[in-house]
Coordinates of C-alpha atoms (C1' of nucleotides) in Angstrom, one line a residue:
Chain A
M150 CA 70.7 116.0 119.1
N151 CA 68.4 115.7 122.2
K152 CA 64.8 114.7 122.2
R153 CA 63.4 118.2 122.0
E154 CA 65.7 119.1 119.1
F155 CA 64.6 115.9 117.4
K156 CA 61.0 116.8 117.7
D157 CA 61.5 120.4 116.7
K158 CA 63.3 119.2 113.6
I159 CA 60.7 116.6 112.6
Y160 CA 57.6 118.7 113.2
G161 CA 59.4 121.7 111.7
E162 CA 59.9 119.8 108.4
L163 CA 56.3 118.6 108.4
A164 CA 55.1 122.1 109.0
K165 CA 57.2 123.4 106.1
V166 CA 55.5 121.0 103.7
T167 CA 52.1 121.9 105.2
K168 CA 52.7 125.6 104.9
A169 CA 53.6 125.2 101.3
M170 CA 50.2 123.8 100.8
G171 CA 48.4 126.3 103.0
N172 CA 47.7 129.0 100.6
P173 CA 44.5 129.4 98.5
H174 CA 46.3 129.8 95.2
R175 CA 48.6 126.9 95.9
M176 CA 45.7 124.7 96.8
E177 CA 44.1 125.5 93.5
I178 CA 47.4 124.8 91.7
I179 CA 47.8 121.4 93.3
D180 CA 44.2 120.6 92.4
L181 CA 44.9 121.5 88.8
L182 CA 48.2 119.7 88.6
A183 CA 46.5 116.5 89.6
Q184 CA 45.3 116.4 86.0
G185 CA 48.9 116.2 84.7
P186 CA 51.7 118.6 83.7
F187 CA 50.9 122.2 82.8
P188 CA 53.2 125.1 81.8
V189 CA 53.2 128.3 83.9
E190 CA 51.1 130.3 81.6
Q191 CA 48.2 127.9 81.6
I192 CA 48.4 127.7 85.4
A193 CA 48.3 131.4 85.6
N194 CA 45.3 131.6 83.3
A195 CA 43.4 128.9 85.2
T196 CA 43.9 130.6 88.5
G197 CA 43.7 134.2 87.5
L198 CA 47.1 135.1 88.8
S199 CA 49.9 137.0 87.1
I200 CA 52.7 134.9 85.5
A201 CA 55.3 136.2 88.0
N202 CA 53.0 135.5 90.9
T203 CA 52.2 132.0 89.6
S204 CA 55.9 131.3 89.1
Q205 CA 56.6 132.3 92.7
H206 CA 54.0 130.0 94.0
L207 CA 55.3 127.2 91.9
Q208 CA 58.8 127.8 93.3
T209 CA 57.4 127.6 96.8
L210 CA 55.8 124.3 95.9
K211 CA 59.0 123.1 94.2
H212 CA 61.1 123.9 97.2
A213 CA 58.8 121.9 99.4
R214 CA 59.1 119.0 96.8
L215 CA 55.4 119.0 96.1
V216 CA 55.9 119.6 92.4
Q217 CA 58.5 118.6 89.9
I218 CA 59.3 120.0 86.4
T219 CA 59.9 118.5 83.0
R220 CA 61.3 120.5 80.1
D221 CA 59.5 120.2 76.8
G222 CA 60.9 122.5 74.1
N223 CA 60.4 126.0 75.1
F224 CA 58.1 125.1 78.0
I225 CA 58.6 124.0 81.5
R226 CA 55.8 121.8 82.7
Y227 CA 54.9 121.4 86.3
S228 CA 53.3 118.3 87.8
L229 CA 52.8 116.8 91.2
A230 CA 55.8 115.1 92.7
G231 CA 54.0 111.9 93.3
E232 CA 50.7 110.3 94.4
N233 CA 51.4 111.1 98.1
V234 CA 50.9 114.7 97.2
Y235 CA 47.4 114.1 95.9
N236 CA 46.6 111.8 98.8
A237 CA 47.6 114.5 101.3
W238 CA 45.7 117.1 99.4
A239 CA 42.6 115.0 99.2
G240 CA 42.9 114.4 103.0
L241 CA 42.8 118.1 103.6
R242 CA 39.9 118.5 101.2
E243 CA 37.9 115.9 103.0
L244 CA 38.7 117.6 106.3
G245 CA 37.5 120.9 104.9
M246 CA 34.3 119.4 103.5
V247 CA 33.4 117.4 106.6
Y248 CA 34.1 119.9 109.5
N249 CA 33.7 123.2 107.7
S250 CA 30.1 123.3 106.9
E251 CA 30.7 126.5 104.9
V252 CA 32.6 124.6 102.2
D253 CA 29.9 122.0 101.8
K254 CA 27.2 124.7 101.8
V255 CA 28.9 126.8 99.1
V256 CA 29.4 123.8 96.9
K257 CA 25.8 122.7 97.2
D258 CA 24.4 126.2 96.7
F259 CA 26.5 126.7 93.6
R260 CA 25.3 123.4 92.1
K261 CA 21.7 124.4 92.7
G262 CA 22.4 127.2 90.4
F263 CA 23.1 124.6 87.7
N264 CA 20.0 122.6 88.5
D265 CA 22.5 119.9 89.3
L266 CA 20.8 118.1 92.1
D267 CA 21.1 114.5 93.1
P268 CA 24.7 113.9 91.9
V269 CA 26.2 110.4 91.9
N270 CA 29.5 109.6 93.6
A271 CA 32.3 107.3 92.4
D272 CA 30.9 104.3 94.1
D273 CA 27.4 104.8 92.6
L274 CA 29.0 105.2 89.2
L275 CA 30.9 102.0 89.5
K276 CA 27.7 100.1 90.2
M277 CA 26.0 101.8 87.3
I278 CA 28.8 100.7 85.0
E279 CA 28.3 97.1 86.1
K280 CA 24.6 97.4 85.1
K281 CA 25.6 98.9 81.8
N282 CA 22.9 101.5 81.8
V283 CA 25.0 104.6 81.8
V284 CA 27.0 106.8 79.3
I285 CA 30.0 108.4 80.9
L286 CA 31.2 111.8 79.6
D287 CA 34.6 113.1 80.3
V288 CA 34.1 116.8 79.8
R289 CA 37.7 118.0 80.6
P290 CA 39.9 119.3 77.8
E291 CA 40.8 116.5 75.4
E292 CA 44.5 116.6 76.4
E293 CA 43.6 115.5 79.9
Y294 CA 41.3 112.8 78.6
N295 CA 44.1 111.5 76.5
R296 CA 46.4 111.2 79.5
G297 CA 43.9 109.0 81.2
H298 CA 40.2 108.6 81.8
I299 CA 37.5 106.4 83.3
H300 CA 37.1 103.1 81.5
R301 CA 34.7 103.5 78.6
A302 CA 34.2 107.2 79.2
I303 CA 33.9 109.2 76.0
S304 CA 35.6 112.5 75.5
V305 CA 33.3 115.4 75.1
P306 CA 35.1 118.6 76.0
L307 CA 32.7 121.2 77.3
E308 CA 33.2 123.5 74.3
Q309 CA 32.2 120.7 71.9
L310 CA 29.1 119.5 73.9
G311 CA 26.6 121.6 71.8
D312 CA 27.9 120.1 68.5
R313 CA 27.9 116.6 69.7
L314 CA 24.5 116.2 71.3
K315 CA 23.2 114.0 68.5
S316 CA 25.8 111.3 69.3
I317 CA 24.6 111.1 72.9
P318 CA 21.6 108.7 73.4
K319 CA 18.6 110.0 75.4
S320 CA 17.6 106.5 76.4
K321 CA 20.4 106.1 79.0
T322 CA 21.5 108.0 82.1
I323 CA 24.3 110.4 81.4
V324 CA 27.0 110.9 84.0
A325 CA 29.5 113.7 83.4
Y326 CA 32.8 114.1 85.3
C327 CA 35.7 116.5 85.3
R328 CA 38.7 117.4 87.4
G329 CA 37.3 117.2 90.9
P330 CA 34.6 118.3 93.2
F331 CA 35.4 122.0 92.8
C332 CA 35.6 121.8 89.0
L333 CA 32.6 123.2 87.3
Y334 CA 32.9 121.7 83.8
A335 CA 30.6 118.8 84.7
D336 CA 28.1 121.1 86.3
E337 CA 27.9 123.2 83.1
A338 CA 27.6 120.0 81.0
V339 CA 24.8 118.7 83.2
A340 CA 22.9 122.0 83.0
T341 CA 23.1 122.0 79.2
L342 CA 22.1 118.3 78.9
T343 CA 19.2 118.6 81.4
Q344 CA 17.8 121.6 79.5
K345 CA 17.9 119.5 76.3
G346 CA 15.9 116.7 77.9
Y347 CA 18.6 114.3 78.9
N348 CA 18.7 112.5 82.3
A349 CA 22.1 113.8 83.3
K350 CA 24.0 114.0 86.5
R351 CA 27.5 114.8 87.6
M352 CA 29.9 112.6 89.5
T353 CA 30.8 114.5 92.7
E354 CA 34.4 113.5 92.6
G355 CA 36.9 113.9 89.8
F356 CA 39.2 111.7 87.7
P357 CA 42.1 111.7 90.2
D358 CA 39.8 110.5 92.9
W359 CA 38.7 107.6 90.7
V360 CA 42.3 106.7 90.1
Q361 CA 43.0 106.9 93.9
K362 CA 40.2 104.4 94.6
G363 CA 41.8 102.0 92.1
Y364 CA 38.7 101.9 89.9
P365 CA 39.0 100.9 86.2
V366 CA 40.8 103.4 83.9
E367 CA 42.4 103.7 80.5
V368 CA 45.7 105.4 80.5
E369 CA 48.0 106.8 77.8
T370 CA 50.2 103.9 76.7
T371 CA 53.0 105.7 74.8
K372 CA 55.6 107.9 76.5
Chain B
M30 CA 28.7 134.5 93.1
N31 CA 30.7 133.9 89.9
K32 CA 33.1 131.1 89.2
R33 CA 36.2 132.9 90.4
E34 CA 34.5 133.9 93.6
F35 CA 33.3 130.4 94.1
K36 CA 36.8 129.0 93.7
D37 CA 38.4 131.7 95.9
K38 CA 35.9 130.9 98.6
I39 CA 36.5 127.1 98.4
Y40 CA 40.2 127.1 98.2
G41 CA 40.4 129.9 100.7
E42 CA 38.5 127.8 103.3
L43 CA 40.7 124.8 102.6
A44 CA 43.8 127.0 103.0
K45 CA 42.5 128.2 106.4
V46 CA 42.3 124.6 107.7
T47 CA 45.7 123.8 106.2
K48 CA 47.3 126.9 107.6
A49 CA 45.9 126.0 111.0
M50 CA 47.9 122.7 110.7
G51 CA 51.0 124.3 109.2
N52 CA 53.0 125.2 112.3
P53 CA 55.5 123.0 114.0
H54 CA 53.9 123.3 117.5
R55 CA 50.4 122.7 116.2
M56 CA 51.7 119.6 114.3
E57 CA 53.0 118.3 117.5
I58 CA 49.8 119.1 119.4
I59 CA 47.7 117.2 116.8
D60 CA 50.0 114.2 117.0
L61 CA 49.6 114.2 120.8
L62 CA 45.9 114.7 120.8
A63 CA 45.5 111.6 118.6
Q64 CA 46.0 109.7 121.8
G65 CA 42.9 111.2 123.4
P66 CA 41.9 114.3 125.4
F67 CA 44.5 116.3 127.3
P68 CA 44.2 119.5 129.4
V69 CA 46.2 122.6 128.4
E70 CA 48.9 122.2 131.0
Q71 CA 49.8 118.6 129.9
I72 CA 50.0 119.8 126.3
A73 CA 52.2 122.6 127.3
N74 CA 54.5 120.2 129.2
A75 CA 54.7 117.7 126.4
T76 CA 55.6 120.4 123.8
G77 CA 57.8 122.6 125.9
L78 CA 55.6 125.7 125.3
S79 CA 54.3 128.2 127.8
I80 CA 50.7 127.7 128.9
A81 CA 49.6 131.0 127.3
N82 CA 51.3 130.1 124.1
T83 CA 49.8 126.6 124.1
S84 CA 46.4 128.1 124.7
Q85 CA 46.8 130.4 121.7
H86 CA 47.7 127.5 119.5
L87 CA 44.8 125.5 120.8
Q88 CA 42.5 128.4 120.0
T89 CA 43.9 128.5 116.5
L90 CA 43.1 124.8 116.1
K91 CA 39.7 125.2 117.6
H92 CA 38.7 128.1 115.3
A93 CA 39.7 125.8 112.4
R94 CA 37.5 123.1 113.9
L95 CA 40.4 120.7 114.2
V96 CA 40.0 120.2 117.9
Q97 CA 37.1 120.2 120.3
I98 CA 36.8 120.7 124.0
T99 CA 35.1 118.8 126.8
R100 CA 34.8 120.1 130.3
D101 CA 35.8 117.8 133.2
G102 CA 35.7 119.4 136.6
N103 CA 38.2 122.2 136.7
F104 CA 39.8 121.1 133.5
I105 CA 39.1 121.7 129.8
R106 CA 40.4 118.8 127.8
Y107 CA 41.2 119.2 124.1
S108 CA 40.9 116.3 121.6
L109 CA 40.8 116.0 117.8
A110 CA 37.5 116.9 116.3
G111 CA 37.2 113.6 114.4
E112 CA 39.0 110.9 112.6
N113 CA 39.3 113.0 109.4
V114 CA 41.7 115.2 111.3
Y115 CA 44.0 112.3 112.0
N116 CA 43.7 111.1 108.4
A117 CA 44.7 114.4 107.0
W118 CA 47.6 114.7 109.5
A119 CA 48.8 111.2 108.6
G120 CA 48.6 112.1 104.9
L121 CA 50.9 115.1 105.5
R122 CA 53.2 112.9 107.6
E123 CA 53.5 110.4 104.8
L124 CA 54.2 113.2 102.4
G125 CA 56.9 114.5 104.6
M126 CA 58.5 111.2 105.1
V127 CA 58.5 110.1 101.5
Y128 CA 59.6 113.2 99.6
N129 CA 61.6 115.0 102.3
S130 CA 64.5 112.7 102.8
E131 CA 65.7 114.8 105.7
V132 CA 62.8 113.6 107.8
D133 CA 63.4 110.0 107.1
K134 CA 67.1 110.4 107.7
V135 CA 66.7 112.2 111.0
V136 CA 64.3 109.5 112.3
K137 CA 66.6 106.7 111.2
D138 CA 69.8 108.4 112.7
F139 CA 68.1 109.0 116.0
R140 CA 66.9 105.4 116.2
K141 CA 70.5 104.2 115.6
G142 CA 71.4 106.0 118.8
F143 CA 69.0 103.6 120.6
N144 CA 70.4 100.6 118.8
D145 CA 66.9 100.3 117.5
L146 CA 67.6 98.8 114.1
D147 CA 65.3 96.6 112.1
P148 CA 62.0 97.8 113.4
V149 CA 58.7 96.1 112.5
N150 CA 55.8 97.8 110.9
A151 CA 52.1 97.4 111.7
D152 CA 51.6 94.8 108.9
D153 CA 54.6 92.8 110.2
L154 CA 53.2 92.8 113.7
L155 CA 49.8 91.6 112.6
K156 CA 51.4 88.6 111.0
M157 CA 53.5 88.0 114.1
I158 CA 50.3 88.1 116.2
E159 CA 48.7 85.4 114.0
K160 CA 51.7 83.2 114.7
K161 CA 51.5 83.8 118.4
N162 CA 55.2 84.2 118.9
V163 CA 55.3 87.8 120.1
V164 CA 54.7 89.8 123.3
I165 CA 53.3 93.3 122.6
L166 CA 54.2 96.1 125.1
D167 CA 52.2 99.3 125.2
V168 CA 54.7 101.7 126.7
R169 CA 52.6 104.8 126.7
P170 CA 51.2 106.2 130.0
E171 CA 48.7 103.9 131.5
E172 CA 45.8 106.4 130.9
E173 CA 46.3 106.1 127.2
Y174 CA 46.5 102.4 127.3
N175 CA 43.2 102.4 129.2
R176 CA 41.5 104.4 126.5
G177 CA 42.4 101.9 123.9
H178 CA 45.2 99.6 122.9
I179 CA 46.3 96.9 120.5
H180 CA 44.5 93.5 121.1
R181 CA 46.4 91.5 123.7
A182 CA 49.0 94.2 124.3
I183 CA 50.1 94.6 127.9
S184 CA 50.5 98.0 129.6
V185 CA 54.1 98.7 130.7
P186 CA 54.5 102.4 130.9
L187 CA 58.1 103.3 130.3
E188 CA 58.8 104.5 133.9
Q189 CA 57.7 101.0 135.2
L190 CA 59.7 99.0 132.7
G191 CA 62.7 98.5 135.0
D192 CA 60.5 97.1 137.8
R193 CA 58.6 94.8 135.6
L194 CA 61.2 93.0 133.6
K195 CA 60.7 89.7 135.4
S196 CA 57.2 89.4 134.1
I197 CA 58.4 89.6 130.5
P198 CA 59.5 86.3 128.9
K199 CA 62.9 86.2 127.2
S200 CA 61.8 83.3 125.0
K201 CA 59.6 85.4 122.8
T202 CA 60.1 88.4 120.5
I203 CA 59.1 91.6 122.2
V204 CA 57.5 94.4 120.2
A205 CA 57.0 97.8 121.9
Y206 CA 54.8 100.5 120.5
C207 CA 53.8 104.0 121.6
R208 CA 52.1 107.1 120.2
G209 CA 53.5 107.3 116.7
P210 CA 56.6 107.2 114.5
F211 CA 58.0 110.3 116.2
C212 CA 57.3 109.2 119.8
L213 CA 60.4 107.9 121.5
Y214 CA 58.9 105.9 124.4
A215 CA 59.2 102.7 122.3
D216 CA 62.7 103.4 121.3
E217 CA 63.8 103.9 124.9
A218 CA 62.0 100.7 125.9
V219 CA 63.7 98.8 123.2
A220 CA 67.1 100.2 124.2
T221 CA 66.5 99.0 127.8
L222 CA 65.2 95.6 126.8
T223 CA 68.0 94.9 124.3
Q224 CA 70.6 95.8 126.9
K225 CA 69.0 93.2 129.3
G226 CA 69.3 90.5 126.7
Y227 CA 65.8 90.6 125.2
N228 CA 65.0 90.3 121.5
A229 CA 63.1 93.6 121.3
K230 CA 61.9 95.8 118.4
R231 CA 59.7 98.8 118.1
M232 CA 56.7 99.1 115.8
T233 CA 57.4 102.0 113.5
E234 CA 53.9 103.4 113.6
G235 CA 51.8 104.2 116.7
F236 CA 48.5 103.2 118.1
P237 CA 46.4 105.7 116.1
D238 CA 47.8 104.2 112.9
W239 CA 46.9 100.8 114.0
V240 CA 43.3 102.0 114.6
Q241 CA 43.3 103.7 111.2
K242 CA 44.2 100.5 109.5
G243 CA 41.3 98.7 111.2
Y244 CA 43.5 96.2 113.0
P245 CA 42.2 94.5 116.2
V246 CA 42.0 96.7 119.3
E247 CA 40.5 96.7 122.7
V248 CA 38.8 100.0 123.6
E249 CA 37.4 101.5 126.8
T250 CA 33.8 100.2 127.2
T251 CA 32.4 102.6 129.9
K252 CA 31.7 106.2 129.2
Chain C
dC292 C1' 74.3 134.9 66.6
dA293 C1' 70.6 138.0 67.3
dA294 C1' 65.8 137.7 68.5
dT295 C1' 62.1 135.6 70.6
dT296 C1' 59.6 133.4 74.1
dA297 C1' 58.9 131.4 78.6
dT298 C1' 60.1 131.7 83.0
dT299 C1' 62.6 133.3 87.2
dC300 C1' 64.7 136.6 90.3
dA301 C1' 65.1 140.8 93.2
dA302 C1' 63.3 144.6 95.7
dT303 C1' 59.7 146.7 97.9
dA304 C1' 55.5 147.6 100.5
dA305 C1' 51.5 145.6 102.8
dA306 C1' 49.4 142.0 105.3
dT307 C1' 49.5 138.2 108.5
dA308 C1' 51.4 135.2 112.1
dA309 C1' 54.3 134.2 116.4
dA310 C1' 56.1 134.6 121.1
dT311 C1' 56.0 137.0 125.4
dT312 C1' 54.1 139.2 129.3
dG313 C1' 50.8 140.2 132.5
dA314 C1' 45.9 141.0 133.4
dA315 C1' 41.2 139.0 133.0
dT316 C1' 37.7 135.4 133.2
dA317 C1' 35.0 131.6 134.6
dG318 C1' 34.3 127.2 136.6
dG319 C1' 34.5 124.7 140.9
dT320 C1' 35.5 124.5 146.0
dT321 C1' 35.5 126.0 150.9
Chain D
dA213 C1' 30.0 134.8 148.8
dA214 C1' 35.1 134.7 148.7
dC215 C1' 38.7 132.1 146.9
dC216 C1' 41.3 128.8 143.9
dT217 C1' 42.8 127.1 139.8
dA218 C1' 42.9 126.4 134.9
dT219 C1' 42.5 128.8 131.0
dT220 C1' 42.0 132.7 127.9
dC221 C1' 42.5 137.4 126.4
dA222 C1' 44.9 141.8 125.0
dA223 C1' 48.9 144.3 123.8
dT224 C1' 53.3 144.5 122.1
dT225 C1' 57.4 143.3 119.4
dT226 C1' 59.4 140.5 115.9
dA227 C1' 59.3 137.5 112.1
dT228 C1' 57.2 135.6 108.0
dT229 C1' 54.3 135.7 103.9
dT230 C1' 52.2 137.9 99.9
dA231 C1' 51.5 140.7 95.7
dT232 C1' 53.5 143.8 92.5
dT233 C1' 56.8 145.6 89.4
dG234 C1' 60.4 145.5 86.3
dA235 C1' 64.8 143.5 85.2
dA236 C1' 67.4 139.1 84.3
dT237 C1' 68.0 134.5 82.5
dA238 C1' 68.0 130.6 79.6
dA239 C1' 66.5 127.7 76.0
dT240 C1' 64.8 127.9 71.1
dT241 C1' 64.1 129.7 66.6
dG242 C1' 65.0 132.5 62.5

DNA sequence: CAATTATTCAATAAATAAATTGAATAGGTT
DNA sequence: AACCTATTCAATTTATTTATTGAATAATTG
């Protein structure tokens, strides 16, 4: 193998992995799988794809070793192959948000529609936790909260928010978070809370980013 | 814009950027441009592509805002649009090297051919610098050394290595570095030095990775 | 062991990306 | 102003990727 063949081989392999990521649906799937394992049907529902199409995209990701499967009864659950997958994905996300002003603009414009201005980021939230003047709401589905959540966050899945307002104190700042910067659960929660008179904000990032930064979490102990 | 349109837009934009990276030649170009600005012809030579083909790939990268141009006399020089581009690229590289055992294997096998076993990584080298028992050789072209190099490294471009052996002490460990883990200049230098009786090793990473880690550098002051 | 359910495979058509060639452009130089 | 030189554009062919449909598979349950 000469030098050129060596380079062709190496960059070829890297390009394969990158290509496997370089599709809108697969980007969304990776973002979702960062929350943990999901069966094909749920992935299809979340992304609006057909089951067969979802399966094909998952095969593409699997061949590139970006996702792995675990069998659980009748279901096959897909999850990310390791933390490097999320790291790489987050790197691309940052790239998109910094240099492609359209992405940033669309996100900001959409949040305006929820009256969700002045969000806090993960570093802000960490400081607020130290000062103990904040209530943190995890508004993802309960299953995802159970797999792991921000230290001292309470689980209030978006569908239950209306019923559980009385347990949320108006005297403190409320920070809601969800799956990631493109997940809208937290925005919807903030819209509801603000309307009811709460001082509520969303955290711009999601739980996986909190984990990536090494900030305090509680994780599922069993299994 | 509804939720689905929002997500399609966001993930679509991210996929565009990722697709722009997801090609073997463009991967190699990004890796090269991490050293600084290069004109099209040099990029074509380094990658073995035709000028026209190189130009097309550069246009693709430019439209995705991954590279930017600066005019300098008759030449147009291309360089990375910012540090996030290198960060994202390095994230994909790690992903490829960790989960795709083929990449790791090819790199290791190729190094064996240079008798270049037992390399040091950036962290190792930092410790060796503290102990002052190492000579660091920057074996990239001089122009790249001039733009920035590891603190106290001396410039010995590969072509000049044979002529400059007498100035390199045999009493110390020699560590050579170059552009990155897939660059072969350092391997060739190590092969030559080892054959002449030196205790020489390569640093597995390259200069951009050293910078990314925030380790001590000397950079061009003028301009 | 047949039936059920979740998932994957195979085949096709439509869309997108790549390499090649030669012509066009746009700075700088004489 | 005419001429260089580096770079880009346009047009073509070939290769790859995507979505869709319906059939096939494989583990589980009755």
